[in-house]
Amino acid sequence: MSDEIKKFGTLSRRGFLKASVAGAAVTAAPTILINKAHAYINEPKGGTVTLGFNVPQTGAYADEGADELRAYKLAVKHLNGEGDGGMLNTMTNKALTGNGVLGKKVAYVTGDTQTKSDAARASAKRMIEKDGAIMITGGSSSGVAVAVQSLCHEVGVIFMAGLTHSNDTTGKDKRKYGFRHFFNTEMSGAALAPVLEKEFGNDRVAYHLTADYTWGWSQEGSIKKYTEALGWKTKAAVRTPLGAGDFSQYITPVLNSGADVLVLNHYGKDMVNSLTQAVQFGLRDKMVNGKQFQIVVPLFSRLMAQGAGENIKGIYGSTNWNWSLTDEGSRAFVKSFGAEYGFPPSQAAHTCYVQTLLYANACQMAGTFNPCGVIEALEGFEFDGMGNGPTEYRADDHQCFKDVLVVRGNENPSSQFDLLKVVQVTPRAQVEYPASMLGGELGECRA
Amino acid sequence: MHQIITPSSRGKDLSILLIFIAVVLTAPLWGSLIGAGYPDLLQKFAIFGLFAIGYNLLFGLTGYLSFGHAAFLGVGSYVTVWSFKLLSMNVIPAVMFAVVFSGIFALVIGFLSLRRSGIYFSILTLAFAQMSYNLAYSVLTPITNGETGLRVLRDDPRVIDNALGVTLEGSPLGDLFGITLTGYAGFYFCAAMLILGFWLSLKIFRSPFGMKLVAIKSNQTRMEYTGFNPRPYLLSAFVISGMYAGLAGSLMAITDPLAGAERMQWTASGEVVLMTILGGLGTLFGPILGAATIKYFENIFSAINLQVLENTFAFMPEWLGGIMVTITRPFVGEGWHLTLGVLFMLIIIFMPGGLIEGFRRLSRLFGGKKAASETPAAESEGGVK
């Protein structure tokens, strides 16, 4: 026995020798990851700069992910001076010249987040460690966005959040390296409440069905906060798992709960399923407490409306952007997206497209790809002509502030895409809140 | 009958171990040849290799098909993150607690599930794992933080670190006495654990204990007649493989301080079954090979997009390149599951012994007798069914 141990002893020593030799050889190669001599991670060398597009290609938010990817590809085209230029022609305060970024051609890599934090982080790590991506963008779920944002902050690359609506992304989980153009549930609540009061009165009883993760909790909280301020009561708030598919077991109890408004804090395929089932169960035909039963979907998108078909007619919600807007920027974007793919873009596509352009523009303004310079350029940046009117990237929490759209499912759509009707454009001042309200800490940029 | 364990000389085992160590430690070199030479994927290779080795000790040796091993993976992750939060960012206590807790958890679930065998055992483990998943997902959210996942925060208590006056610079990351375990450092830590786990597995394969596990697989009734009670052996194998899973889960949380409920989902349990079968059930190297293959597909194939394809076929005339892109498009990118499915089917139909059997056939074909005799005994008879 002792003989054997001895043998193993010598062998493992030899093994360790081998290990250290191999280790030295290996660590020498990808010095970019460890070596502090370089100014920043993944500094672009040569004629290209690589962006990482991390979107859900499978799972409950796959439709949004596919549309986001289309928008990213379009943005890359426009940045490289191909195509008709899209919003590059309408953006104000612009440093971009339409021949790449800082003279480098924009290239990209893609990955599948699977709408799971683990998979999303693995995919983002691959882009950073293997493909040399200088910026990560995407995500169609706040859980994923928060997870990837903190990863990017740890590593030191910029994260331009795609479709993420939870307050936490730029609230308690905000990070120095993360930026969000999309609006949040606080803004949705503030914009939606006055419309709900006008349409449904102020003595309603609400029942929430909530997707059980950070975004659902956030939206439930915001809608409760603003509707209860109107005088509404909240009967119950039931959490449902993400990607449940069948919501009948959650909808049945609503029928006899005494509530007269159902708030669906669902998104993507979940919302399509829960809304369809709620309508099939006859909720909208019911009279409760002497009032017509109503359904509210606080976060609405055209992709979901398309999935839910007839059922969305007359239903209220809020949205970040809709293709039917007639400002110059929106028209330019819809035109070039339509020419490329044959149908109008969704709000997810819009925010991702804008984020890519904003990042590129910030690099151009800063004159470097160094994240610290880019962050400085983005903080407090004001721009217009990107579809939302005058917009500002607030320096305190890296959240964009702009007008919010309240929409209603179109009763008489003129085409298969004309599904949402804008009922009110809530001005920025009405949805603005102090950055300190949501807590969190940005941290520092490590130059 | 299949004889998995053949008496082999110590020297042979040592050379197996040596080869293994060499292959693992040079992974960054050969990994970069196939586009896998970056720390995150290499860490995944090591972590899931470890998971599959442990799983193989149960499924490969005793034939008991557990569909719930992801639960132990999840327990390992959660315990590790909690150790980071409450005690210290040092990984030593984190790993120890993770292994111990997942062992205890496996003991409870194993004690209950092993009252049945065959399909009933599988269903029981599946049920327990699904219960654990749902608990982690929505019931125990104060402990697990639900879908968002448990994260290490800057203002966590970390009593040991605070008592020792260790202050946190930058983000909280797992460390080993001052070495931050991310990137290649993280990989070498995982690799060390993998080698340790492999060595232990080798020892179990060769031990009388391992022999009894195989006896359970070949004929449990006969074993009982000879005076052995199979239950304690089964339970031990179950607990050991649960601890391996816990260790793997712990390493996942160490290299990336986050624990999410989706790690416990039944798909994750199914994945380790696939890994083991794909690589070669009941063999020493097979499970690791299977784990690496699946992770490679998940990370590399899923990233091949239209742009990459067009570049790949750019050397062809445009029409031919177009056709090639159209043909290959469904099998890469978001279609990586399809490729993996086809591969899995082909392997099960033509090489039931998994990838290991394929290598054995190749070596017999090209290397003649010499190569075949060099093949480790454990592999050469590894194929089951």
Tab-separated table of N, CA, C and O in Angstrom, chain A residues 4 7-8 11 14-15 18-19 22-23 25-27 30 33-34 57-58 73 107-110 112 114-119 121-123 125-126 129-130 143 146-147 150-151 153-154 172-173 175 212-214 217 241-242 446, chain B residues 10 14 17-18 21-22 25-26 28-29 35-36 38-41 43-44 137-138 141 145-148 151 171-173 183-184 188 199 203 252 255-258 260 262-263 265 267 298-300 302-303 305-307 333-334 336:
chain	number	residue	atom	x	y	z
A	4	GLU	N	2.449	1.900	-3.157
A	4	GLU	CA	1.534	2.482	-4.150
A	4	GLU	C	1.390	3.991	-3.955
A	4	GLU	O	1.416	4.760	-4.915
A	7	LYS	N	4.324	5.662	-5.273
A	7	LYS	CA	4.272	5.739	-6.732
A	7	LYS	C	3.371	6.896	-7.168
A	7	LYS	O	3.721	7.683	-8.030
A	8	PHE	N	2.225	6.951	-6.514
A	8	PHE	CA	1.295	8.005	-6.887
A	8	PHE	C	1.856	9.370	-6.583
A	8	PHE	O	1.660	10.316	-7.318
A	11	LEU	N	4.250	10.341	-9.241
A	11	LEU	CA	3.543	10.586	-10.490
A	11	LEU	C	2.824	11.916	-10.471
A	11	LEU	O	2.868	12.660	-11.438
A	14	ARG	N	5.154	14.592	-11.059
A	14	ARG	CA	5.440	14.734	-12.485
A	14	ARG	C	4.260	15.406	-13.187
A	14	ARG	O	4.429	16.246	-14.061
A	15	GLY	N	3.086	14.984	-12.732
A	15	GLY	CA	1.873	15.573	-13.316
A	15	GLY	C	1.849	17.073	-13.108
A	15	GLY	O	1.537	17.839	-14.013
A	18	LYS	N	4.157	18.784	-15.420
A	18	LYS	CA	3.504	18.905	-16.725
A	18	LYS	C	2.481	20.021	-16.697
A	18	LYS	O	2.376	20.820	-17.620
A	19	ALA	N	1.751	20.027	-15.594
A	19	ALA	CA	0.679	21.021	-15.471
A	19	ALA	C	1.236	22.420	-15.574
A	19	ALA	O	0.708	23.259	-16.296
A	22	ALA	N	2.368	23.146	-19.154
A	22	ALA	CA	1.201	23.372	-20.013
A	22	ALA	C	0.521	24.674	-19.634
A	22	ALA	O	0.133	25.472	-20.482
A	23	GLY	N	0.421	24.874	-18.327
A	23	GLY	CA	-0.247	26.068	-17.830
A	23	GLY	C	0.427	27.330	-18.317
A	23	GLY	O	-0.215	28.255	-18.799
A	25	ALA	N	2.358	27.665	-20.945
A	25	ALA	CA	2.182	27.805	-22.387
A	25	ALA	C	0.807	28.373	-22.702
A	25	ALA	O	0.662	29.241	-23.556
A	26	VAL	N	-0.168	27.874	-21.954
A	26	VAL	CA	-1.542	28.242	-22.252
A	26	VAL	C	-1.858	29.658	-21.810
A	26	VAL	O	-2.450	30.439	-22.538
A	27	THR	N	-1.412	29.994	-20.614
A	27	THR	CA	-1.742	31.336	-20.128
A	27	THR	C	-1.031	32.404	-20.934
A	27	THR	O	-1.466	33.539	-20.987
A	30	PRO	N	-3.625	33.540	-24.368
A	30	PRO	CA	-4.704	34.535	-24.327
A	30	PRO	C	-4.464	35.586	-23.270
A	30	PRO	O	-5.242	35.740	-22.344
A	33	LEU	N	-6.919	38.206	-21.484
A	33	LEU	CA	-7.856	37.962	-20.402
A	33	LEU	C	-7.252	38.289	-19.042
A	33	LEU	O	-7.960	38.527	-18.095
A	34	ILE	N	-5.943	38.208	-18.946
A	34	ILE	CA	-5.335	38.340	-17.633
A	34	ILE	C	-4.437	39.566	-17.572
A	34	ILE	O	-4.379	40.260	-16.574
A	57	GLN	N	-33.145	32.384	-28.818
A	57	GLN	CA	-33.574	31.779	-30.082
A	57	GLN	C	-34.505	30.605	-29.814
A	57	GLN	O	-35.117	30.064	-30.713
A	58	THR	N	-34.566	30.193	-28.540
A	58	THR	CA	-35.503	29.141	-28.144
A	58	THR	C	-36.169	29.603	-26.847
A	58	THR	O	-35.655	30.478	-26.174
A	73	LYS	N	-28.793	42.923	-37.211
A	73	LYS	CA	-28.127	42.766	-38.502
A	73	LYS	C	-28.327	44.009	-39.357
A	73	LYS	O	-27.404	44.453	-40.052
A	107	ALA	N	-18.324	43.919	-37.244
A	107	ALA	CA	-18.662	42.512	-37.423
A	107	ALA	C	-19.455	42.073	-36.194
A	107	ALA	O	-19.512	42.807	-35.208
A	108	TYR	N	-20.069	40.916	-36.256
A	108	TYR	CA	-20.843	40.502	-35.087
A	108	TYR	C	-20.795	38.991	-34.899
A	108	TYR	O	-20.497	38.243	-35.827
A	109	VAL	N	-21.054	38.570	-33.670
A	109	VAL	CA	-21.246	37.153	-33.366
A	109	VAL	C	-22.595	37.022	-32.665
A	109	VAL	O	-23.086	37.974	-32.069
A	110	THR	N	-23.203	35.858	-32.764
A	110	THR	CA	-24.519	35.676	-32.154
A	110	THR	C	-24.487	34.518	-31.165
A	110	THR	O	-23.597	33.685	-31.200
A	112	ASP	N	-27.336	32.054	-28.334
A	112	ASP	CA	-28.691	31.752	-27.874
A	112	ASP	C	-28.737	31.809	-26.354
A	112	ASP	O	-28.032	31.072	-25.683
A	114	GLN	N	-31.435	31.111	-24.651
A	114	GLN	CA	-32.444	30.110	-24.262
A	114	GLN	C	-33.405	30.650	-23.189
A	114	GLN	O	-34.086	29.880	-22.511
A	115	THR	N	-33.443	31.979	-22.997
A	115	THR	CA	-34.222	32.619	-21.925
A	115	THR	C	-33.840	32.039	-20.560
A	115	THR	O	-34.679	31.887	-19.683
A	116	LYS	N	-32.580	31.673	-20.392
A	116	LYS	CA	-32.115	31.139	-19.109
A	116	LYS	C	-30.846	31.877	-18.722
A	116	LYS	O	-29.964	32.076	-19.548
A	117	SER	N	-30.744	32.252	-17.446
A	117	SER	CA	-29.584	33.026	-16.997
A	117	SER	C	-28.284	32.269	-17.253
A	117	SER	O	-27.312	32.836	-17.730
A	118	ASP	N	-28.260	30.981	-16.913
A	118	ASP	CA	-27.039	30.182	-17.063
A	118	ASP	C	-26.561	30.174	-18.505
A	118	ASP	O	-25.403	30.472	-18.798
A	119	ALA	N	-27.487	29.818	-19.400
A	119	ALA	CA	-27.140	29.707	-20.815
A	119	ALA	C	-26.730	31.068	-21.363
A	119	ALA	O	-25.790	31.169	-22.160
A	121	ARG	N	-25.360	33.595	-19.752
A	121	ARG	CA	-24.027	33.976	-19.290
A	121	ARG	C	-22.955	33.161	-19.991
A	121	ARG	O	-21.906	33.687	-20.352
A	122	ALA	N	-23.231	31.868	-20.211
A	122	ALA	CA	-22.263	31.029	-20.915
A	122	ALA	C	-22.036	31.569	-22.317
A	122	ALA	O	-20.902	31.667	-22.802
A	123	SER	N	-23.136	31.941	-22.958
A	123	SER	CA	-23.054	32.446	-24.319
A	123	SER	C	-22.322	33.792	-24.366
A	123	SER	O	-21.487	34.031	-25.241
A	125	LYS	N	-20.107	34.791	-22.206
A	125	LYS	CA	-18.702	34.515	-21.911
A	125	LYS	C	-17.978	34.028	-23.158
A	125	LYS	O	-16.828	34.387	-23.386
A	126	ARG	N	-18.658	33.191	-23.935
A	126	ARG	CA	-18.022	32.715	-25.162
A	126	ARG	C	-17.696	33.886	-26.066
A	126	ARG	O	-16.598	33.984	-26.610
A	129	GLU	N	-14.758	35.817	-24.326
A	129	GLU	CA	-13.479	35.112	-24.175
A	129	GLU	C	-12.947	34.585	-25.504
A	129	GLU	O	-11.755	34.583	-25.747
A	130	LYS	N	-13.856	34.095	-26.349
A	130	LYS	CA	-13.394	33.447	-27.570
A	130	LYS	C	-13.448	34.387	-28.770
A	130	LYS	O	-12.498	34.472	-29.536
A	143	GLY	N	-34.658	38.803	-16.194
A	143	GLY	CA	-33.798	37.920	-15.410
A	143	GLY	C	-32.471	37.732	-16.114
A	143	GLY	O	-31.398	37.860	-15.520
A	146	VAL	N	-30.390	41.082	-16.288
A	146	VAL	CA	-29.718	41.404	-15.027
A	146	VAL	C	-28.493	40.508	-14.841
A	146	VAL	O	-27.411	40.970	-14.469
A	147	ALA	N	-28.657	39.216	-15.164
A	147	ALA	CA	-27.543	38.270	-15.001
A	147	ALA	C	-26.395	38.615	-15.945
A	147	ALA	O	-25.230	38.618	-15.544
A	150	SER	N	-24.569	41.970	-14.991
A	150	SER	CA	-23.581	41.917	-13.907
A	150	SER	C	-22.336	41.164	-14.357
A	150	SER	O	-21.230	41.481	-13.929
A	151	LEU	N	-22.503	40.189	-15.242
A	151	LEU	CA	-21.322	39.509	-15.803
A	151	LEU	C	-20.453	40.504	-16.574
A	151	LEU	O	-19.233	40.564	-16.388
A	153	HIS	N	-20.311	43.658	-16.292
A	153	HIS	CA	-19.700	44.614	-15.370
A	153	HIS	C	-18.454	44.011	-14.729
A	153	HIS	O	-17.426	44.671	-14.607
A	154	GLU	N	-18.548	42.722	-14.331
A	154	GLU	CA	-17.388	42.063	-13.716
A	154	GLU	C	-16.217	41.995	-14.689
A	154	GLU	O	-15.075	42.230	-14.332
A	172	LYS	N	-32.270	48.422	-8.636
A	172	LYS	CA	-31.382	47.875	-7.609
A	172	LYS	C	-30.245	47.037	-8.192
A	172	LYS	O	-29.251	46.810	-7.513
A	173	ASP	N	-30.381	46.593	-9.449
A	173	ASP	CA	-29.302	45.815	-10.055
A	173	ASP	C	-28.539	46.606	-11.116
A	173	ASP	O	-27.885	46.020	-11.980
A	175	ARG	N	-25.770	48.697	-13.138
A	175	ARG	CA	-24.317	48.548	-13.165
A	175	ARG	C	-23.706	49.645	-14.034
A	175	ARG	O	-24.335	50.108	-14.987
A	212	ASP	N	-43.473	34.618	-12.796
A	212	ASP	CA	-42.762	34.529	-11.532
A	212	ASP	C	-41.259	34.763	-11.702
A	212	ASP	O	-40.451	33.852	-11.586
A	213	TYR	N	-40.859	35.965	-12.007
A	213	TYR	CA	-39.444	36.344	-11.982
A	213	TYR	C	-39.345	37.853	-11.920
A	213	TYR	O	-40.365	38.535	-11.864
A	214	THR	N	-38.143	38.363	-11.918
A	214	THR	CA	-37.915	39.773	-11.589
A	214	THR	C	-38.824	40.737	-12.344
A	214	THR	O	-39.393	41.662	-11.773
A	217	TRP	N	-42.545	40.441	-11.031
A	217	TRP	CA	-42.675	41.050	-9.698
A	217	TRP	C	-42.668	42.561	-9.810
A	217	TRP	O	-43.446	43.256	-9.166
A	241	PRO	N	-45.442	30.204	-13.298
A	241	PRO	CA	-44.082	29.947	-13.790
A	241	PRO	C	-43.894	30.453	-15.214
A	241	PRO	O	-44.832	30.430	-16.025
A	242	LEU	N	-42.694	30.892	-15.532
A	242	LEU	CA	-42.359	31.368	-16.881
A	242	LEU	C	-42.442	30.207	-17.852
A	242	LEU	O	-41.924	29.133	-17.588
A	446	ARG	N	-13.471	50.663	-14.239
A	446	ARG	CA	-12.076	50.345	-13.902
A	446	ARG	C	-11.197	50.573	-15.122
A	446	ARG	O	-10.996	49.688	-15.941
B	10	ARG	N	-1.502	-2.587	-11.658
B	10	ARG	CA	-1.461	-1.205	-11.166
B	10	ARG	C	-0.850	-0.283	-12.222
B	10	ARG	O	-1.283	0.835	-12.409
B	14	LEU	N	-2.147	3.285	-13.698
B	14	LEU	CA	-1.364	4.515	-13.573
B	14	LEU	C	-1.175	5.183	-14.921
B	14	LEU	O	-1.270	6.407	-15.034
B	17	LEU	N	-4.267	6.948	-15.809
B	17	LEU	CA	-4.397	8.192	-15.054
B	17	LEU	C	-3.467	9.272	-15.623
B	17	LEU	O	-3.856	10.429	-15.770
B	18	LEU	N	-2.257	8.815	-15.954
B	18	LEU	CA	-1.285	9.773	-16.492
B	18	LEU	C	-1.753	10.381	-17.807
B	18	LEU	O	-1.688	11.597	-18.013
B	21	ILE	N	-4.463	12.810	-17.082
B	21	ILE	CA	-3.972	14.097	-16.558
B	21	ILE	C	-3.390	14.944	-17.686
B	21	ILE	O	-3.688	16.134	-17.819
B	22	ALA	N	-2.597	14.281	-18.533
B	22	ALA	CA	-1.971	15.022	-19.628
B	22	ALA	C	-3.026	15.626	-20.548
B	22	ALA	O	-2.950	16.798	-20.923
B	25	LEU	N	-4.895	18.565	-18.752
B	25	LEU	CA	-4.132	19.792	-18.529
B	25	LEU	C	-3.736	20.486	-19.827
B	25	LEU	O	-3.486	21.691	-19.838
B	26	THR	N	-3.699	19.741	-20.915
B	26	THR	CA	-3.363	20.401	-22.182
B	26	THR	C	-4.630	20.806	-22.938
B	26	THR	O	-4.556	21.223	-24.089
B	28	PRO	N	-6.489	23.417	-23.013
B	28	PRO	CA	-6.505	24.710	-23.712
B	28	PRO	C	-5.798	24.650	-25.063
B	28	PRO	O	-6.166	25.371	-25.993
B	29	LEU	N	-4.766	23.766	-25.182
B	29	LEU	CA	-4.037	23.674	-26.442
B	29	LEU	C	-4.854	22.963	-27.510
B	29	LEU	O	-5.095	23.501	-28.585
B	35	GLY	N	-11.750	25.161	-31.819
B	35	GLY	CA	-12.536	26.360	-31.499
B	35	GLY	C	-13.128	26.344	-30.105
B	35	GLY	O	-14.059	27.068	-29.812
B	36	ALA	N	-12.573	25.479	-29.237
B	36	ALA	CA	-13.126	25.393	-27.886
B	36	ALA	C	-12.119	25.884	-26.857
B	36	ALA	O	-12.318	25.699	-25.667
B	38	TYR	N	-11.318	28.295	-24.986
B	38	TYR	CA	-11.526	29.476	-24.147
B	38	TYR	C	-12.064	29.009	-22.800
B	38	TYR	O	-12.723	27.973	-22.710
B	39	PRO	N	-11.736	29.764	-21.740
B	39	PRO	CA	-11.930	29.232	-20.387
B	39	PRO	C	-13.343	28.767	-20.080
B	39	PRO	O	-13.523	27.717	-19.473
B	40	ASP	N	-14.342	29.501	-20.489
B	40	ASP	CA	-15.700	29.156	-20.064
B	40	ASP	C	-16.087	27.765	-20.538
B	40	ASP	O	-16.621	26.964	-19.776
B	41	LEU	N	-15.807	27.460	-21.802
B	41	LEU	CA	-16.199	26.152	-22.329
B	41	LEU	C	-15.345	25.049	-21.703
B	41	LEU	O	-15.848	23.979	-21.376
B	43	GLN	N	-14.064	25.066	-18.753
B	43	GLN	CA	-14.629	24.852	-17.419
B	43	GLN	C	-15.849	23.951	-17.500
B	43	GLN	O	-16.018	23.021	-16.713
B	44	LYS	N	-16.704	24.212	-18.500
B	44	LYS	CA	-17.920	23.402	-18.664
B	44	LYS	C	-17.542	21.953	-18.943
B	44	LYS	O	-18.169	21.033	-18.439
B	137	TYR	N	-37.808	27.009	-7.453
B	137	TYR	CA	-38.315	28.010	-8.392
B	137	TYR	C	-39.287	28.973	-7.725
B	137	TYR	O	-39.211	30.173	-7.912
B	138	SER	N	-40.233	28.432	-6.948
B	138	SER	CA	-41.250	29.358	-6.454
B	138	SER	C	-41.534	29.274	-4.960
B	138	SER	O	-41.959	30.259	-4.381
B	141	THR	N	-38.337	30.772	-2.456
B	141	THR	CA	-37.677	31.934	-3.046
B	141	THR	C	-36.819	32.743	-2.066
B	141	THR	O	-35.839	33.341	-2.489
B	145	ASN	N	-34.081	32.704	-4.383
B	145	ASN	CA	-34.347	33.871	-5.222
B	145	ASN	C	-35.005	33.513	-6.554
B	145	ASN	O	-34.861	34.223	-7.536
B	146	GLY	N	-35.712	32.369	-6.568
B	146	GLY	CA	-36.564	32.010	-7.702
B	146	GLY	C	-35.886	32.002	-9.041
B	146	GLY	O	-34.739	31.597	-9.171
B	147	GLU	N	-36.614	32.480	-10.045
B	147	GLU	CA	-36.128	32.410	-11.420
B	147	GLU	C	-34.924	33.313	-11.645
B	147	GLU	O	-34.073	33.030	-12.464
B	148	THR	N	-34.872	34.405	-10.927
B	148	THR	CA	-33.779	35.358	-11.108
B	148	THR	C	-32.432	34.726	-10.752
B	148	THR	O	-31.417	35.073	-11.323
B	151	ARG	N	-27.582	35.354	-6.286
B	151	ARG	CA	-26.322	35.973	-6.658
B	151	ARG	C	-25.550	36.408	-5.421
B	151	ARG	O	-26.138	36.650	-4.374
B	171	SER	N	-15.716	43.071	-7.918
B	171	SER	CA	-16.875	42.213	-7.746
B	171	SER	C	-16.517	40.985	-6.928
B	171	SER	O	-15.387	40.529	-6.946
B	172	PRO	N	-17.500	40.445	-6.190
B	172	PRO	CA	-17.237	39.236	-5.426
B	172	PRO	C	-17.089	38.017	-6.352
B	172	PRO	O	-18.028	37.640	-7.037
B	173	LEU	N	-15.921	37.423	-6.376
B	173	LEU	CA	-15.668	36.230	-7.182
B	173	LEU	C	-15.006	35.188	-6.294
B	173	LEU	O	-14.319	35.526	-5.337
B	183	GLY	N	-11.685	32.536	-15.471
B	183	GLY	CA	-10.783	32.326	-16.601
B	183	GLY	C	-10.006	31.025	-16.463
B	183	GLY	O	-10.523	30.027	-15.990
B	184	TYR	N	-8.726	31.061	-16.845
B	184	TYR	CA	-7.940	29.825	-16.847
B	184	TYR	C	-7.656	29.312	-15.444
B	184	TYR	O	-7.552	28.103	-15.236
B	188	TYR	N	-8.287	25.491	-14.302
B	188	TYR	CA	-7.326	24.559	-13.688
B	188	TYR	C	-7.830	24.038	-12.350
B	188	TYR	O	-7.551	22.901	-11.979
B	199	TRP	N	-9.779	9.854	-10.655
B	199	TRP	CA	-8.951	8.908	-9.917
B	199	TRP	C	-9.821	8.091	-8.962
B	199	TRP	O	-9.712	6.867	-8.865
B	203	LYS	N	-10.560	4.092	-8.936
B	203	LYS	CA	-10.402	3.260	-7.737
B	203	LYS	C	-11.678	2.462	-7.472
B	203	LYS	O	-11.628	1.290	-7.117
B	252	MET	N	-19.694	24.965	-10.723
B	252	MET	CA	-20.426	25.897	-11.584
B	252	MET	C	-20.584	27.235	-10.893
B	252	MET	O	-20.429	28.299	-11.495
B	255	THR	N	-17.042	29.127	-10.605
B	255	THR	CA	-16.529	29.798	-11.788
B	255	THR	C	-17.442	30.931	-12.230
B	255	THR	O	-17.022	31.814	-12.951
B	256	ASP	N	-18.691	30.889	-11.799
B	256	ASP	CA	-19.639	31.944	-12.146
B	256	ASP	C	-20.617	32.074	-10.980
B	256	ASP	O	-21.562	31.312	-10.901
B	257	PRO	N	-20.375	32.990	-10.044
B	257	PRO	CA	-21.129	32.999	-8.788
B	257	PRO	C	-22.610	33.339	-8.956
B	257	PRO	O	-23.035	34.454	-8.719
B	258	LEU	N	-23.345	32.327	-9.360
B	258	LEU	CA	-24.778	32.478	-9.598
B	258	LEU	C	-25.384	31.090	-9.521
B	258	LEU	O	-24.786	30.136	-10.005
B	260	GLY	N	-29.086	29.187	-10.316
B	260	GLY	CA	-30.455	29.348	-10.790
B	260	GLY	C	-31.216	28.041	-10.715
B	260	GLY	O	-30.622	26.959	-10.769
B	262	GLU	N	-33.077	26.687	-12.868
B	262	GLU	CA	-33.143	25.885	-14.092
B	262	GLU	C	-32.079	24.790	-14.125
B	262	GLU	O	-32.190	23.844	-14.882
B	263	ARG	N	-31.063	24.928	-13.251
B	263	ARG	CA	-30.072	23.859	-13.156
B	263	ARG	C	-30.689	22.571	-12.641
B	263	ARG	O	-30.122	21.505	-12.798
B	265	GLN	N	-33.792	21.524	-13.359
B	265	GLN	CA	-34.923	21.099	-14.173
B	265	GLN	C	-34.690	19.704	-14.738
B	265	GLN	O	-33.551	19.252	-14.837
B	267	THR	N	-34.795	18.628	-17.644
B	267	THR	CA	-33.970	18.590	-18.857
B	267	THR	C	-32.488	18.474	-18.500
B	267	THR	O	-31.724	17.821	-19.194
B	298	GLU	N	-23.535	22.582	-27.766
B	298	GLU	CA	-24.365	23.646	-27.202
B	298	GLU	C	-23.699	25.012	-27.372
B	298	GLU	O	-24.357	25.994	-27.638
B	299	ASN	N	-22.380	25.052	-27.227
B	299	ASN	CA	-21.711	26.351	-27.238
B	299	ASN	C	-21.155	26.756	-28.588
B	299	ASN	O	-21.125	27.928	-28.906
B	300	ILE	N	-20.671	25.794	-29.375
B	300	ILE	CA	-20.018	26.160	-30.625
B	300	ILE	C	-20.987	26.078	-31.805
B	300	ILE	O	-21.114	27.018	-32.579
B	302	SER	N	-24.195	26.179	-31.772
B	302	SER	CA	-25.311	27.114	-31.652
B	302	SER	C	-24.888	28.517	-32.063
B	302	SER	O	-25.722	29.378	-32.269
B	303	ALA	N	-23.590	28.750	-32.172
B	303	ALA	CA	-23.125	30.106	-32.479
B	303	ALA	C	-22.844	30.296	-33.965
B	303	ALA	O	-22.482	31.378	-34.391
B	305	ASN	N	-23.800	31.239	-37.234
B	305	ASN	CA	-24.937	31.917	-37.854
B	305	ASN	C	-24.715	32.037	-39.360
B	305	ASN	O	-23.717	31.561	-39.902
B	306	LEU	N	-25.648	32.667	-39.994
B	306	LEU	CA	-25.629	32.776	-41.455
B	306	LEU	C	-24.333	33.402	-41.956
B	306	LEU	O	-23.732	32.943	-42.923
B	307	GLN	N	-23.905	34.432	-41.241
B	307	GLN	CA	-22.683	35.151	-41.627
B	307	GLN	C	-21.488	34.191	-41.648
B	307	GLN	O	-20.712	34.163	-42.601
B	333	GLY	N	-26.536	26.919	-35.641
B	333	GLY	CA	-27.262	28.011	-35.012
B	333	GLY	C	-28.332	27.455	-34.096
B	333	GLY	O	-28.078	26.525	-33.327
B	334	GLU	N	-29.555	27.974	-34.229
B	334	GLU	CA	-30.607	27.513	-33.328
B	334	GLU	C	-30.999	26.063	-33.586
B	334	GLU	O	-31.719	25.473	-32.813
B	336	TRP	N	-28.995	23.530	-33.446
B	336	TRP	CA	-27.965	22.626	-32.923
B	336	TRP	C	-28.572	21.408	-32.251
B	336	TRP	O	-27.967	20.330	-32.252
